[in-house]
Coordinates of C-alpha atoms and ligand atoms in Angstrom, one line a residue:
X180 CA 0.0 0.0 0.0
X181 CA 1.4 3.4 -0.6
X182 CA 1.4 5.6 1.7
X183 CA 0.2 8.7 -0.8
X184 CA -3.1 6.6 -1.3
X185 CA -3.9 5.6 2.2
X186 CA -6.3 6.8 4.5
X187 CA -4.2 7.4 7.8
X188 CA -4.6 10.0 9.6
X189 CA -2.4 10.8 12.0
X190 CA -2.1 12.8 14.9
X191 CA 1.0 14.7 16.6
X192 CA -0.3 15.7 19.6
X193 CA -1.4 13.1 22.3
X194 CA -5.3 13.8 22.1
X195 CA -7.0 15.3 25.4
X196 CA -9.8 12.6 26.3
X197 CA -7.2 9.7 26.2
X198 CA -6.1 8.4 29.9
X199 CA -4.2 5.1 28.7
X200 CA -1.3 4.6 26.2
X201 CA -3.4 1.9 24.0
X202 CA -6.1 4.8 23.7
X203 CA -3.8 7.1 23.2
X204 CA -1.6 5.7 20.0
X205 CA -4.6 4.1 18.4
X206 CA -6.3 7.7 18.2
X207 CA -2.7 9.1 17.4
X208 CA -1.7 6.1 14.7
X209 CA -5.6 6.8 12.7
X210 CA -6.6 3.3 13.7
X211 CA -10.2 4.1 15.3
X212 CA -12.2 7.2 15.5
X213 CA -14.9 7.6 18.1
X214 CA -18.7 8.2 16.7
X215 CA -20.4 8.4 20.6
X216 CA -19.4 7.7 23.6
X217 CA -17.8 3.8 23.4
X218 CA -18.8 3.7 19.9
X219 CA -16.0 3.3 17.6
X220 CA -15.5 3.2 14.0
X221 CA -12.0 1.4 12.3
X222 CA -10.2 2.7 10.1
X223 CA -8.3 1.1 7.6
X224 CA -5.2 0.6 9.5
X225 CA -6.8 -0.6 13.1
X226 CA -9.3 -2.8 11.1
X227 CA -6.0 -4.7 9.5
X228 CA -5.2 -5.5 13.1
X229 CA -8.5 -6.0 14.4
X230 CA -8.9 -8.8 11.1
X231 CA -5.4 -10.6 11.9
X232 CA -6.6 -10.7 15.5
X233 CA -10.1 -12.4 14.6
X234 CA -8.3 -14.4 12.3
X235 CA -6.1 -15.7 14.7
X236 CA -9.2 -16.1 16.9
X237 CA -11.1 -18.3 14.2
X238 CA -8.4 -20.9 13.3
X239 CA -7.7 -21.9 17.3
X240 CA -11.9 -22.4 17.5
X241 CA -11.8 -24.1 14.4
X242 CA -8.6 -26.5 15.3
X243 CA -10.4 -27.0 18.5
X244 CA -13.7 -28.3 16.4
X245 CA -15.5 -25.6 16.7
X246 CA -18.1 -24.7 14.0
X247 CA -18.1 -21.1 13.1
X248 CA -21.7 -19.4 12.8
X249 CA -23.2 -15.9 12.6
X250 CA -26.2 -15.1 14.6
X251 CA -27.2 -11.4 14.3
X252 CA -26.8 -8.3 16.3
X253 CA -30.8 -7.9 17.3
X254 CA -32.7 -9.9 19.2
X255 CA -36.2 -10.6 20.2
X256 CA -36.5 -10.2 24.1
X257 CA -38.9 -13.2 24.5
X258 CA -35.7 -15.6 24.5
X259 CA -34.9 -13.8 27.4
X260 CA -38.0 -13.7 29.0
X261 CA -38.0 -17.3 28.7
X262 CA -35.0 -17.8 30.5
X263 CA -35.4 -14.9 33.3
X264 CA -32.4 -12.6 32.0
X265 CA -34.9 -9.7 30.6
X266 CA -35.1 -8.5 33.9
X267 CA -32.0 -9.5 35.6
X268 CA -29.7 -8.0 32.8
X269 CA -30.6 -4.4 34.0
X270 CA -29.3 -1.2 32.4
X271 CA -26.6 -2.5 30.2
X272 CA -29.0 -3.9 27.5
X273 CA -29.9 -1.7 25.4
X274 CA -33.3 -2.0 24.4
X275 CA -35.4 -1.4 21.4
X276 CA -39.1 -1.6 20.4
X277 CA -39.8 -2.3 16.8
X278 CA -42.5 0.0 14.6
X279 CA -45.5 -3.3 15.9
X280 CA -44.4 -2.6 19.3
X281 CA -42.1 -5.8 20.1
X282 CA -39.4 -5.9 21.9
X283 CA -36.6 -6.6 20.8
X284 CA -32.7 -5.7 22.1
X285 CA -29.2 -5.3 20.6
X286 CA -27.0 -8.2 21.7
X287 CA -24.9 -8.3 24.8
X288 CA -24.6 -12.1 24.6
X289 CA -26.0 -14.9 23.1
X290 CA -26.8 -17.8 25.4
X291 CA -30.4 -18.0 24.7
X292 CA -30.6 -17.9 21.4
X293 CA -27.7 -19.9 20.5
X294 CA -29.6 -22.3 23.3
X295 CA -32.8 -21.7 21.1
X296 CA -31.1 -22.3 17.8
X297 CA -29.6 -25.9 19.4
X298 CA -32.7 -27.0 21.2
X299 CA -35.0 -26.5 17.8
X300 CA -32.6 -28.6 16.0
X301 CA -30.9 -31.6 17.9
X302 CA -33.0 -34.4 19.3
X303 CA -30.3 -37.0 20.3
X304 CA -27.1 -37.4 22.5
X305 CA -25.6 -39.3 19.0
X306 CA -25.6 -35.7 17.8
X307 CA -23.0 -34.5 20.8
X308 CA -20.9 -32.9 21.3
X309 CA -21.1 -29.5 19.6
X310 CA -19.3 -26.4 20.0
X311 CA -21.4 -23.5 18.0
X312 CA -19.1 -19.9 17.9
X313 CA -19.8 -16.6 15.9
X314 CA -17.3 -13.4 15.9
X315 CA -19.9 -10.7 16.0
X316 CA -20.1 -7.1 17.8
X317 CA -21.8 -6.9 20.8
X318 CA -23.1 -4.2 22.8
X319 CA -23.5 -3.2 26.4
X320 CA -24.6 0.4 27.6
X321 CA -21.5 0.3 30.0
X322 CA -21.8 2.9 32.8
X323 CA -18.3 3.9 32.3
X324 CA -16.9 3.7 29.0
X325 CA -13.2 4.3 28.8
X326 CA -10.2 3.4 27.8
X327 CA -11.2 3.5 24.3
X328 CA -12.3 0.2 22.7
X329 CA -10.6 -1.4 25.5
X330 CA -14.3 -0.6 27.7
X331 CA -16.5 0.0 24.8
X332 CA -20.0 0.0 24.2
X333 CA -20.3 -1.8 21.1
X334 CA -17.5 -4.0 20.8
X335 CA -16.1 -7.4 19.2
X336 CA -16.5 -10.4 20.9
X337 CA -15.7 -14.3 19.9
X338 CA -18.5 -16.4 22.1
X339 CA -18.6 -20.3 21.7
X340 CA -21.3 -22.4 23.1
X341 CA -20.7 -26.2 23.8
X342 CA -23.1 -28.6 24.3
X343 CA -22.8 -32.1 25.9
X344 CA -25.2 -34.5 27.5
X345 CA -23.1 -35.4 30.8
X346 CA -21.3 -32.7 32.9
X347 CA -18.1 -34.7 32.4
X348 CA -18.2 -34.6 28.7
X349 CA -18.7 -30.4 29.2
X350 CA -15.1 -30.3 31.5
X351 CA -13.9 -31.7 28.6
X352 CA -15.5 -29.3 26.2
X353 CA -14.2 -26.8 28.5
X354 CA -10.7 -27.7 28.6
X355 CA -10.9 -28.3 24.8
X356 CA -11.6 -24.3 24.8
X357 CA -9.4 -24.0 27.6
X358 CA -6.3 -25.4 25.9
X359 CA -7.4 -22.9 22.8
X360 CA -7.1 -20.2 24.6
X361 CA -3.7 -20.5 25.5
X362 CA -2.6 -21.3 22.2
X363 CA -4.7 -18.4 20.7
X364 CA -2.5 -15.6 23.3
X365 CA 0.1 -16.9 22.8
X366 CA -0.1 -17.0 18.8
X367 CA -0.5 -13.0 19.6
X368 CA 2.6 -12.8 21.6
X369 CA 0.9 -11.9 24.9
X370 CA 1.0 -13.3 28.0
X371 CA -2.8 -14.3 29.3
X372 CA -2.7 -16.0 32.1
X373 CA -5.7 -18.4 33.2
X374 CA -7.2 -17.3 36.6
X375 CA -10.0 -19.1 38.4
X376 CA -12.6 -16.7 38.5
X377 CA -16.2 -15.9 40.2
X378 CA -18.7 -17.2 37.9
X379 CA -21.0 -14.2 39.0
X380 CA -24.3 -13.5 37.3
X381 CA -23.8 -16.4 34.5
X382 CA -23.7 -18.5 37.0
X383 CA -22.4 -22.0 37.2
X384 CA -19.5 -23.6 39.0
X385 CA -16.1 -23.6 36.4
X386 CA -15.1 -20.5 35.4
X387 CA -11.6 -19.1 34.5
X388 CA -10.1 -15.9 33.2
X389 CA -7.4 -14.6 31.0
X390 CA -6.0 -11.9 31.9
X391 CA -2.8 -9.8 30.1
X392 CA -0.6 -7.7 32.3
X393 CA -0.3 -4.4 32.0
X394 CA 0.0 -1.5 34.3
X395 CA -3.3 0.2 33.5
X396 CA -5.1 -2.9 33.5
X397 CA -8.7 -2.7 35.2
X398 CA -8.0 -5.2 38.1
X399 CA -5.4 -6.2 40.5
X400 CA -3.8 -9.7 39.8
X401 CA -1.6 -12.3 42.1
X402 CA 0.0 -14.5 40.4
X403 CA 3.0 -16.9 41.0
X404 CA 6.3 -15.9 38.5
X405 CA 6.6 -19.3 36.9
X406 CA 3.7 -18.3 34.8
X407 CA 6.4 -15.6 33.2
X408 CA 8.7 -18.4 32.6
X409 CA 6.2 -20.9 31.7
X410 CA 4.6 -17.8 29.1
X411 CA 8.3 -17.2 27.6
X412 CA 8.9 -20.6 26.8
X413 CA 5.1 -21.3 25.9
X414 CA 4.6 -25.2 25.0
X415 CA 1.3 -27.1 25.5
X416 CA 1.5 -30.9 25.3
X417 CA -0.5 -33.8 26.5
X418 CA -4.3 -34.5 26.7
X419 CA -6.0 -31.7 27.6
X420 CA -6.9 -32.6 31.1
X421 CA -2.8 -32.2 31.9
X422 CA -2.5 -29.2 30.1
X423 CA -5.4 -27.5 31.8
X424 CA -3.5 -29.2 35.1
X425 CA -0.2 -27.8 34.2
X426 CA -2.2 -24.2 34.1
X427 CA -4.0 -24.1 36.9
X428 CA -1.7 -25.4 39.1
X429 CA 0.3 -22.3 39.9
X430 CA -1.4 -19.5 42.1
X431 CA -3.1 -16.9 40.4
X432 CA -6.5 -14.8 41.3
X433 CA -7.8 -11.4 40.6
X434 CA -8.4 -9.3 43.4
X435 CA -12.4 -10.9 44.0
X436 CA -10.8 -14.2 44.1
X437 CA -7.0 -13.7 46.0
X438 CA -7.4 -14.5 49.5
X439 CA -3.9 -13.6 51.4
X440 CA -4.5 -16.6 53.9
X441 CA -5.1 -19.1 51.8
X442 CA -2.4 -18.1 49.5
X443 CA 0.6 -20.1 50.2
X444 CA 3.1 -18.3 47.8
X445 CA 6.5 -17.6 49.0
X446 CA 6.6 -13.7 48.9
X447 CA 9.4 -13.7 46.6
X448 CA 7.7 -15.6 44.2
X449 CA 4.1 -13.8 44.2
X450 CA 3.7 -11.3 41.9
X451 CA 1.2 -8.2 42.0
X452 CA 0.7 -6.5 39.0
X453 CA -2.3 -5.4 37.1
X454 CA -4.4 -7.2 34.4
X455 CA -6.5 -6.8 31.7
X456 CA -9.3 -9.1 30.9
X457 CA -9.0 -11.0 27.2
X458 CA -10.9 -13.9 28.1
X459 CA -13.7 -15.8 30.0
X460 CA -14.9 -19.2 29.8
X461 CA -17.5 -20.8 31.9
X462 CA -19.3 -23.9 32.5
X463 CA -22.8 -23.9 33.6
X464 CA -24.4 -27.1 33.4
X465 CA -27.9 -26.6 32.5
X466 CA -28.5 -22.8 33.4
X467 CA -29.5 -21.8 30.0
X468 CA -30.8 -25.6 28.8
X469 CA -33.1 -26.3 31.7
X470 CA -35.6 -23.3 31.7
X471 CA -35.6 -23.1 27.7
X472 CA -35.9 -26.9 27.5
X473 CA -33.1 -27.6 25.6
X474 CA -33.1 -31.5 26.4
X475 CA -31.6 -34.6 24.4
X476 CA -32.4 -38.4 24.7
X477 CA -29.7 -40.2 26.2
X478 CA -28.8 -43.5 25.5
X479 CA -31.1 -44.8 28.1
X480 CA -34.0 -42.9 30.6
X481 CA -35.8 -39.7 30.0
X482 CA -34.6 -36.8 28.0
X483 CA -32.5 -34.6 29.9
X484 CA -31.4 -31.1 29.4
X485 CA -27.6 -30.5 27.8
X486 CA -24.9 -29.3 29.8
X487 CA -23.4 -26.1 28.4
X488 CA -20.4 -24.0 28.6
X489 CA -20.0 -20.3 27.1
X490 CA -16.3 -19.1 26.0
X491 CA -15.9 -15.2 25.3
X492 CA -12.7 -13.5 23.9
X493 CA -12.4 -9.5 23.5
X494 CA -11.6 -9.0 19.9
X495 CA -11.7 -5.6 19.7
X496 CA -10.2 -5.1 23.4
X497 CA -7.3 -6.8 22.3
X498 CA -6.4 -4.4 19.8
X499 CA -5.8 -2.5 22.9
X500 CA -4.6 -4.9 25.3
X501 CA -1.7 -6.2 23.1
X502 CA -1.0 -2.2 22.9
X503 CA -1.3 -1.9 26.4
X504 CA 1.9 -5.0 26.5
X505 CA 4.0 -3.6 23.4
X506 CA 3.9 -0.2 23.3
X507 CA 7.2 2.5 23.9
X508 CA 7.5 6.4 24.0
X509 CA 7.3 6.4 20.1
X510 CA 4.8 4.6 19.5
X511 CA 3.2 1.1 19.2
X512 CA 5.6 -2.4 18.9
X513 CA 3.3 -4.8 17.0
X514 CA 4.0 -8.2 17.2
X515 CA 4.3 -9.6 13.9
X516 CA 1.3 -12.4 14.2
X517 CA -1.1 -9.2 13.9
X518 CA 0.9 -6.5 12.5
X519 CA -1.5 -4.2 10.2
X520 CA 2.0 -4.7 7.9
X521 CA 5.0 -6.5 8.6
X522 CA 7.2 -4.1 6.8
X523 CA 7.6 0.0 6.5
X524 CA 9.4 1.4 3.5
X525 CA 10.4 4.7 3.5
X526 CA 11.5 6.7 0.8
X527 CA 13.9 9.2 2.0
X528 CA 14.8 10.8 -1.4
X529 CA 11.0 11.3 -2.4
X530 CA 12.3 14.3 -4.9
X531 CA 15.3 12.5 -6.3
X532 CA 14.3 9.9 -9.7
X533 CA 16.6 7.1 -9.0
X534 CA 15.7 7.1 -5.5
X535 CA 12.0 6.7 -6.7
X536 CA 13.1 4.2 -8.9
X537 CA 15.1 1.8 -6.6
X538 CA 12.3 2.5 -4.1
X539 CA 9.5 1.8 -6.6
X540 CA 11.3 -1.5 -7.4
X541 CA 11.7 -2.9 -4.1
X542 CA 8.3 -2.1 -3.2
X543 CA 7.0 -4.1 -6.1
X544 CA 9.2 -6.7 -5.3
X545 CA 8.0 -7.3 -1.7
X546 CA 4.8 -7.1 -3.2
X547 CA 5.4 -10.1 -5.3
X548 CA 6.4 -12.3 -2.7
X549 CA 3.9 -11.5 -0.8
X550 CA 5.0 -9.9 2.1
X551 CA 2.4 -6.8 3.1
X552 CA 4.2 -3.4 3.3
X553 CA 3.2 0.4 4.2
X554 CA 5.1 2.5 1.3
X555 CA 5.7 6.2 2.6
X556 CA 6.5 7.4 -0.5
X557 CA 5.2 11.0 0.4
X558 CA 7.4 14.2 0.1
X559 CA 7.8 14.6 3.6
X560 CA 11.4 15.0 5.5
X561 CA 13.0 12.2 6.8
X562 CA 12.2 13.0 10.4
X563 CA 8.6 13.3 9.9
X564 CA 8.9 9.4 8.6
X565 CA 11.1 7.6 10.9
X566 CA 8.4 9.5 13.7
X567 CA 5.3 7.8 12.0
X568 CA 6.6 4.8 11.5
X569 CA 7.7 4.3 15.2
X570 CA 4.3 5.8 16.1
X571 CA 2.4 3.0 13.9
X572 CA 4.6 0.3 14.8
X573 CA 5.1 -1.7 12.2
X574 CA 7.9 -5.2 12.7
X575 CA 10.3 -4.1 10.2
X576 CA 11.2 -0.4 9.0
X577 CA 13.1 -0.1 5.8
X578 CA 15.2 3.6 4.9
X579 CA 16.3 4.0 1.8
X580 CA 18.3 7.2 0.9
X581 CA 20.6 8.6 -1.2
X582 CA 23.5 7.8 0.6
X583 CA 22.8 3.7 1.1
X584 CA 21.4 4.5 -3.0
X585 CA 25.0 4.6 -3.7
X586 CA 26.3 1.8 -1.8
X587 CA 23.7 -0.3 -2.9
X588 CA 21.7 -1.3 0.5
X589 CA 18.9 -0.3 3.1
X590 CA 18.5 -0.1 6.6
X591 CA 16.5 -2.1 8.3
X592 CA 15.1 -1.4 11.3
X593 CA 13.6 -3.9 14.0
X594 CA 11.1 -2.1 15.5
X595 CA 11.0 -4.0 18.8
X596 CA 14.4 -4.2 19.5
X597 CA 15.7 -1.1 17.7
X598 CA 18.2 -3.1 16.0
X599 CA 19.7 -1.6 12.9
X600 CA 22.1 -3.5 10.1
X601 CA 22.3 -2.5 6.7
X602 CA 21.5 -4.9 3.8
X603 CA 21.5 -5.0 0.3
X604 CA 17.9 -4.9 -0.9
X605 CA 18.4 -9.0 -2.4
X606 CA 19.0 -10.0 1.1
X607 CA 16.1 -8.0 2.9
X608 CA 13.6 -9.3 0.2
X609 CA 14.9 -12.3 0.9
X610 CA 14.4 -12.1 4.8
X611 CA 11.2 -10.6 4.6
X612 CA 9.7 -13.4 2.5
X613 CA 11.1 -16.1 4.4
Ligands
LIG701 P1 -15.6 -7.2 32.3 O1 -15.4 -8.0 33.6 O2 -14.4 -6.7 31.7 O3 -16.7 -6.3 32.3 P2 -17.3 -9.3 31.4 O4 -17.0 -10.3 32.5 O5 -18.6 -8.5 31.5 O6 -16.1 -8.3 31.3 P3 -17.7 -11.4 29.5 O7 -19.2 -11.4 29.5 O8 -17.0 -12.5 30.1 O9 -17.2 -10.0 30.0 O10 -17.2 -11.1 28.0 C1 -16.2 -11.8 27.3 C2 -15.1 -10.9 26.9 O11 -15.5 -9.8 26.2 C3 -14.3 -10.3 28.1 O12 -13.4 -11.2 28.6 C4 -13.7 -9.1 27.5 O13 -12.5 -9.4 26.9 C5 -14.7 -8.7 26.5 N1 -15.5 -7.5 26.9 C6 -16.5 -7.5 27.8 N2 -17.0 -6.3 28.0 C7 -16.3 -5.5 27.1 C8 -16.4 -4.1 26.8 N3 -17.3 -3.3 27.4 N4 -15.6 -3.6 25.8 C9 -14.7 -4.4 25.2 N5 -14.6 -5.7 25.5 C10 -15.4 -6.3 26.4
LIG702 MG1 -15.8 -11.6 32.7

């Protein structure tokens, strides 16, 4: 893409209503603009990140088996009548009556009718298990939206739905989405770490969640530092019963959960940060099945009602959270699993024809092999470049000028590690498409 044809709008000065750095650069770097209070929309630069992140999202439900859907955004309140939520949800549904005078009401979760969907449709246990998931924006009339989309109104959420006709085959549901979990952080270079959690007004007696650390997180975290080791060198093997095992088996709680007696980590070895919530599963048995009669026949008896799980993942908070983790006084650090680009090109001779040229050449070359690159190939002073590409972040920064013109080679820059080498162009194409 060059950078004379984008839409990017960038800002210079750090923008008044932001409190947190995510906020801040994703206002500053023209990914996301606000329309109302917690109402975003993307621009073409956050929404390449916020598609590589549900991307990432998608394949770990689908290598886990489970079957993508899309229900939609508005519902019909009956569901919820039906299973008592209508009037426990309170003021964070929005609600809406059509032009006959139903009521209906934008999403803020999907348990009934996913639950509805499921019980109109499967009959038998020799249909089980199923895990049912859709990637689709929710929205909750938060009393305190803030942080940008990290506490939005209307934001991006994963939720999966598993079904099973014994609680023991839902654990193993739940681990299933469990062990995805991990694997889907880690793919984003985060650390998310698993913490047992309250299962509050869902209900239900398993429940963890995955928090990132980060200084402005929203809640306090304890945690025990082999979960930093065990995040650096991240490896999941076994059955998924010993990986969920291996997980759960250090100490960690947010502050609800951490209870200083009955923690027995050495003080040395307890951490206290702050975390940001990415993730939340949860089984609940038959919460949702029993009072919207969502019942199979079992090999032998009466029919009885499925036991269900519900796994959510913040899309679009992720775009911040993974800020929040990999950010620095310039700018944002993206890792390169959901880099908007993986490569910068600057032109730093935008005036001079062979500079064009070579620059020209070697973005048509990158092109060709695939790798997606950002093409400043504005008029703009050098300064002015090297500053916007620190601010958006992008893996690999490439300056080519004059001076390396006549020697015949870039520099590269490694964004994250601020690493510099110079190469001839051959050998950077060659890098970059590895
Ligand atoms: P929180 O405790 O942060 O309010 P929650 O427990 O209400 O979240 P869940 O119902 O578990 O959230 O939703 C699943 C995931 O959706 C959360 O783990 C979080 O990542 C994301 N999420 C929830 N609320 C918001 C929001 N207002 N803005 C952005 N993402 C959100
Ligand atoms: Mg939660």
């Amino acid at each position: 893409m060059r950078m004379s044809r984008y839409f990017l709008p960038t800002l210079k000065e750090n923008p008044a209503e932001a409190q947190i750095a995510s906020h801040r650069l994703m206002l500053r770097a023209g990914m996301v603009r606000q329309g109302a209070a917690g109402i975003y929309s993307w621009l073409p630069l956050g929404l390449r990140v916020l598609k590589k992140i549900e991307q990432i999202v998608r394949e770990e439900q689908d290598r886990a088996g489970a079957l993508e859907v899309l229900m939609p955004t508005i519902q019909s309140a009956d569901l919820w009548s039906e299973s008592g939520r209508y009037d426990d949800y309170g003021k964070e549904m929005l609600r809406i009556t059509d032009r006959h005078g139903r009521e209906m009401l934008y999403g803020p979760t999907n348990e009934e009718l996913i639950t509805d969907i499921f019980r109109r449709e499967v009959k038998s246990y020799r249909d089980l298990p199923k895990n049912l998931y859709h990637i689709q924006w929710k929205f909750r009339d938060e009393i305190r939206p803030r942080f940008g989309v990290m506490r939005g109104r209307e934001f991006l959420m994963k939720d999966a739905y598993s079904f099973d006709l014994t609680a023991e085959d839902g654990v193993k549901s739940y681990n299933a989405m469990f062990v995805a979990y991990l694997r889907t952080f880690a793919r984003m270079g985060l650390t998310a770490i698993p913490m047992r959690a309250d299962t509050g007004p869902i209900g239900g007696d398993l429940s963890h969640e995955f928090l990132i650390i980060a200084e402005t997180g929203e809640s306090e975290v304890f945690f025990h530092n082999k979960f930093n080791d065990m995040s650096d060198n991240f490896k999941v093997s076994g059955d998924h019963a010993t990986i969920v095992a291996e997980w759960t088996e250090p100490y960690a709680a947010t502050e609800e959960m951490h209870d200083e007696d009955s923690c027995s980590v050495a003080e040395g070895e307890l951490v206290r940060g702050r975390g940001i919530e990415v993730g939340h599963i949860f089984f609940f048995g038959d919460k949702y099945s029993k009072p919207l009669n969502a019942v199979v026949q079992g090999p032998e008896g009466p029919p009885s009602a499925v036991q269900m799980g519900s796994y959510g993942i913040g899309v679009s908070r992720l775009v911040g959270g993974i800020i929040e983790a990999s950010h620095d006084d310039n700018g944002i650090i993206w890792p390169e699993a959901v880099a908007p680009f993986k490569v910068g090109l600057m032109n730093l001779g935008p005036k001079k024809e062979d500079c064009v040229e070579f620059c020209d050449k070697l973005y048509a070359d990158l092109e060709a092999a695939g790798v997606e690159v950002l093409y400043d190939d504005r008029k703009d002073g050098a300064g002015a470049k090297f500053a916007n590409m620190d601010l958006i972040g992008l893996p690999w920064q490439v300056a080519v000028g004059p001076r390396g013109l006549k020697n015949g080679v870039v520099e590269v820059k490694n964004r994250a590690t601020g690493e510099k080498r110079e190469l001839t162009p051959e050998a950077f194409l060659a890098e970059m498409a590895a």
